[in-house]
XYZ file of C-alpha atoms in Angstrom:
293
model
C 41.414 -39.735 -7.421
C 39.761 -36.314 -7.705
C 37.001 -35.312 -5.298
C 35.202 -33.987 -8.382
C 34.180 -36.850 -10.666
C 30.772 -35.765 -11.938
C 30.939 -32.286 -13.452
C 27.929 -30.177 -14.385
C 28.286 -27.532 -17.093
C 26.241 -24.357 -17.421
C 26.842 -21.954 -20.305
C 25.672 -18.537 -21.334
C 22.906 -19.125 -23.866
C 23.310 -17.280 -27.158
C 27.035 -16.625 -26.758
C 29.198 -18.214 -29.465
C 32.323 -17.582 -27.374
C 30.841 -19.357 -24.378
C 29.673 -22.302 -26.489
C 33.121 -22.660 -28.077
C 34.750 -22.707 -24.634
C 32.182 -25.268 -23.434
C 33.044 -27.649 -26.281
C 36.736 -27.311 -25.442
C 35.950 -27.963 -21.780
C 33.850 -31.040 -22.613
C 36.717 -32.513 -24.639
C 39.126 -31.925 -21.771
C 36.866 -33.378 -19.074
C 35.953 -36.437 -21.120
C 39.628 -36.969 -21.912
C 40.275 -36.979 -18.166
C 37.704 -39.762 -17.752
C 35.146 -37.644 -15.886
C 31.355 -37.701 -16.135
C 29.960 -34.594 -17.827
C 26.366 -33.401 -17.379
C 24.894 -30.470 -19.322
C 22.275 -28.126 -17.918
C 19.215 -28.461 -20.179
C 19.142 -24.925 -21.621
C 22.872 -25.126 -22.263
C 22.368 -28.465 -24.007
C 19.762 -26.959 -26.360
C 22.238 -24.275 -27.424
C 25.200 -26.631 -27.698
C 23.761 -29.615 -29.597
C 26.396 -32.102 -28.442
C 25.050 -35.678 -28.749
C 25.518 -38.497 -26.243
C 25.868 -36.278 -23.181
C 23.635 -36.515 -20.141
C 21.270 -33.560 -19.752
C 19.703 -32.461 -16.445
C 17.664 -29.610 -15.030
C 19.183 -27.361 -12.367
C 17.664 -29.310 -9.498
C 19.117 -32.638 -10.642
C 22.407 -30.952 -11.510
C 22.686 -29.641 -7.963
C 21.738 -32.932 -6.351
C 23.993 -35.237 -8.376
C 27.119 -33.270 -9.397
C 30.301 -32.804 -7.365
C 31.154 -29.547 -9.141
C 29.392 -27.182 -11.550
C 31.447 -25.100 -13.978
C 29.760 -21.957 -15.286
C 31.000 -20.549 -18.599
C 29.837 -16.990 -19.223
C 29.793 -13.662 -17.436
C 29.021 -12.739 -13.867
C 25.322 -12.746 -14.770
C 25.535 -16.415 -15.711
C 27.131 -17.240 -12.382
C 24.555 -15.169 -10.483
C 21.777 -17.214 -12.087
C 23.497 -20.510 -11.338
C 24.141 -19.427 -7.741
C 20.478 -18.639 -7.130
C 19.410 -22.001 -8.598
C 22.065 -24.237 -7.063
C 23.055 -22.769 -3.670
C 20.470 -24.848 -1.775
C 22.290 -28.009 -2.924
C 25.719 -26.842 -1.635
C 27.395 -27.901 -4.904
C 30.504 -25.727 -5.469
C 30.633 -23.456 -8.526
C 33.663 -22.583 -10.642
C 33.431 -19.696 -13.101
C 35.084 -19.357 -16.529
C 34.886 -15.779 -17.789
C 33.208 -15.285 -21.148
C 31.590 -11.997 -20.195
C 32.941 -8.502 -19.674
C 33.942 -7.749 -16.080
C 34.458 -11.170 -14.513
C 34.458 -10.480 -10.762
C 32.993 -13.942 -10.083
C 34.011 -15.867 -13.209
C 37.748 -15.527 -12.756
C 39.277 -18.294 -14.910
C 40.490 -17.041 -18.284
C 39.458 -19.255 -21.236
C 43.039 -19.027 -22.522
C 44.343 -21.294 -19.753
C 41.171 -23.192 -18.932
C 42.719 -26.673 -19.054
C 45.575 -25.795 -16.708
C 43.335 -24.056 -14.151
C 40.646 -26.757 -14.212
C 43.328 -29.447 -13.869
C 44.579 -27.709 -10.713
C 41.057 -27.594 -9.272
C 40.507 -31.278 -10.029
C 43.798 -32.005 -8.251
C 42.535 -30.234 -5.122
C 44.542 -27.051 -5.679
C 41.950 -24.316 -5.183
C 40.489 -21.776 -2.774
C 36.935 -22.373 -1.543
C 34.916 -19.500 -0.149
C 31.298 -19.005 0.819
C 29.092 -16.083 -0.162
C 25.683 -15.350 1.314
C 22.554 -14.456 -0.632
C 19.515 -12.372 0.257
C 15.865 -13.407 0.407
C 13.247 -10.765 -0.267
C 9.476 -10.832 0.064
C 6.674 -8.339 -0.498
C 3.771 -8.381 1.955
C 0.473 -6.609 1.227
C -2.093 -6.310 4.027
C -0.596 -9.369 5.706
C -0.514 -11.526 2.541
C 2.643 -12.569 0.675
C 2.473 -11.284 -2.921
C 5.985 -11.979 -4.220
C 9.447 -13.281 -3.376
C 12.955 -13.175 -4.807
C 16.560 -14.041 -4.030
C 19.796 -12.274 -4.853
C 23.517 -12.901 -4.680
C 24.312 -9.283 -5.611
C 21.499 -6.993 -4.600
C 17.837 -6.253 -4.045
C 16.926 -2.946 -5.694
C 13.789 -0.899 -5.062
C 13.214 1.490 -7.960
C 10.329 3.343 -9.645
C 10.178 1.105 -12.729
C 10.162 2.453 -16.264
C 9.462 6.059 -15.273
C 11.886 8.103 -13.191
C 9.907 9.349 -10.216
C 10.843 10.140 -6.647
C 9.581 7.427 -4.315
C 8.972 7.561 -0.580
C 10.154 4.734 1.676
C 10.557 4.077 5.388
C 13.508 1.947 6.502
C 13.522 -0.281 9.603
C 16.419 -2.476 10.744
C 15.786 -5.174 13.351
C 12.479 -3.509 14.139
C 14.015 -0.104 14.778
C 13.043 2.886 12.654
C 16.072 4.276 10.763
C 14.714 7.029 8.489
C 12.142 8.035 5.940
C 13.606 8.527 2.484
C 12.641 10.323 -0.700
C 14.867 9.130 -3.524
C 15.028 7.359 -6.882
C 15.225 4.099 -4.975
C 17.261 1.974 -2.602
C 19.938 -0.702 -3.139
C 20.383 -3.433 -0.536
C 23.607 -5.236 -1.370
C 25.708 -8.154 -0.176
C 29.527 -7.888 -0.153
C 29.458 -9.762 -3.477
C 27.235 -7.051 -4.960
C 29.225 -4.181 -3.480
C 31.368 -4.012 -6.642
C 28.273 -3.911 -8.874
C 25.265 -1.560 -8.861
C 25.829 -0.445 -5.261
C 29.292 0.809 -6.201
C 27.892 2.979 -9.003
C 25.455 4.416 -6.462
C 28.303 5.541 -4.201
C 28.400 2.533 -1.877
C 31.612 1.148 -0.352
C 33.523 -1.861 -1.659
C 33.201 -4.657 0.898
C 35.545 -7.629 1.111
C 33.675 -10.876 0.278
C 34.481 -12.340 3.716
C 32.510 -9.629 5.522
C 29.232 -10.629 7.126
C 27.547 -7.342 6.325
C 24.899 -5.710 4.167
C 25.154 -2.219 2.671
C 22.097 -0.031 2.091
C 22.620 2.602 -0.605
C 20.064 5.354 -1.380
C 19.780 6.180 -5.085
C 19.940 9.951 -5.690
C 18.354 10.850 -2.342
C 16.396 14.103 -2.019
C 18.332 14.823 1.196
C 22.086 14.714 0.649
C 22.642 13.612 4.254
C 21.113 10.216 3.386
C 24.326 8.214 2.975
C 25.086 4.498 2.506
C 25.074 2.546 5.758
C 26.608 -0.853 6.510
C 24.733 -3.186 8.872
C 25.251 -6.662 10.296
C 24.664 -9.462 7.790
C 22.029 -11.041 10.032
C 19.917 -7.890 10.150
C 16.210 -8.045 9.397
C 15.522 -5.214 6.963
C 11.984 -3.921 6.478
C 11.038 -1.222 4.011
C 7.565 0.303 3.968
C 6.385 1.836 0.688
C 4.967 5.298 1.391
C 1.191 5.666 1.246
C 1.404 8.819 -0.889
C 3.638 7.441 -3.656
C 2.460 8.206 -7.173
C 4.795 5.514 -8.482
C 4.451 1.796 -7.835
C 8.012 0.816 -6.902
C 9.512 -2.373 -8.323
C 11.577 -4.800 -6.245
C 14.247 -6.377 -8.468
C 16.667 -9.143 -7.442
C 19.996 -9.353 -9.306
C 18.387 -7.459 -12.176
C 16.167 -10.459 -12.950
C 13.028 -11.316 -10.965
C 10.853 -8.388 -9.962
C 7.686 -7.642 -8.012
C 5.597 -4.475 -8.384
C 4.547 -2.983 -5.051
C 1.597 -0.861 -3.986
C 1.630 2.045 -1.515
C 1.629 0.621 2.001
C 3.342 -2.658 1.052
C 6.173 -3.982 3.190
C 9.420 -5.297 1.661
C 11.262 -7.750 3.918
C 14.921 -8.594 3.253
C 17.199 -10.948 5.191
C 20.089 -13.340 4.701
C 19.252 -16.573 2.899
C 19.971 -19.739 4.938
C 21.742 -21.399 1.978
C 25.186 -20.133 0.985
C 27.020 -20.205 -2.325
C 30.217 -22.270 -2.321
C 32.538 -20.608 -4.821
C 35.826 -22.069 -6.040
C 38.775 -19.923 -7.180
C 42.217 -20.869 -8.537
C 45.041 -20.722 -6.008
C 46.327 -17.449 -7.493
C 43.007 -15.674 -6.862
C 43.428 -12.330 -5.091
C 40.431 -10.071 -4.412
C 42.518 -6.901 -4.367
C 44.292 -7.802 -7.606
C 40.848 -8.383 -9.136
C 39.802 -4.908 -8.009
C 42.993 -3.416 -9.480
C 42.490 -5.059 -12.853
C 38.703 -4.665 -13.126
C 38.320 -1.204 -11.576
C 41.532 0.361 -12.850
C 43.185 0.920 -9.499
C 46.811 2.050 -9.515
C 49.635 -0.498 -9.364
C 52.887 -0.200 -7.399
C 54.533 3.221 -7.501
C 57.082 3.433 -10.249
C 55.560 0.729 -12.421
């Protein structure tokens, strides 16, 4: 008997390709005699009768496994909603890049069958919590699997920040912003900003300045348990935004403090047995293959 008997499904809303794959997945899972539960927004898009529908909280509490059909953005959203429940996530790629959603829809039945039979790799990924404090009062929070980004908002303006790590002053910075990334996010926005690729098993955070005024301001990698504090400069003309995974955002004022640290809840991510991080980098980032091939 499979350890996964009650399967939650989350799909990318508005994507015909994702919805088609979801219907195929529902037929397979029901044919295998498993309980299928649809996330409520997915259910509204899918219009499949006679299936149980739940919100994210209930999905996380009652399911043994949640399968996300969509792109990496879909899995990022599911991770933020479900990580506190420790339910494992499995991603089916119906997006573009697919660093996190690594099952191809072409062989979905075979790969899901292997997972249900216990043939899979389980790994954990940590998330970040962020909060904005103004004159001692909390004014906004967010969480991110990829990154927390401090940026000037709609208008491109240089912003001034002070960076502290574990209470120690690191530097003052004039730049277009700052990216604070997990290893999971190191192949996303942080990479385009010149940050290093970090293996997902690393317990580390990378801090990447965006177009810094001083070229000596380079990305730095710190311990994953670091307490990061960023003070928004008093003389900023811009009101920097704090954005988590490109979704939730808080607008700061000069003098505000942005606090970032590791979230206590981790994402449990399932991969097929043939998953290989370096092969994923080769295929997604266009790295060279073996010499002579």
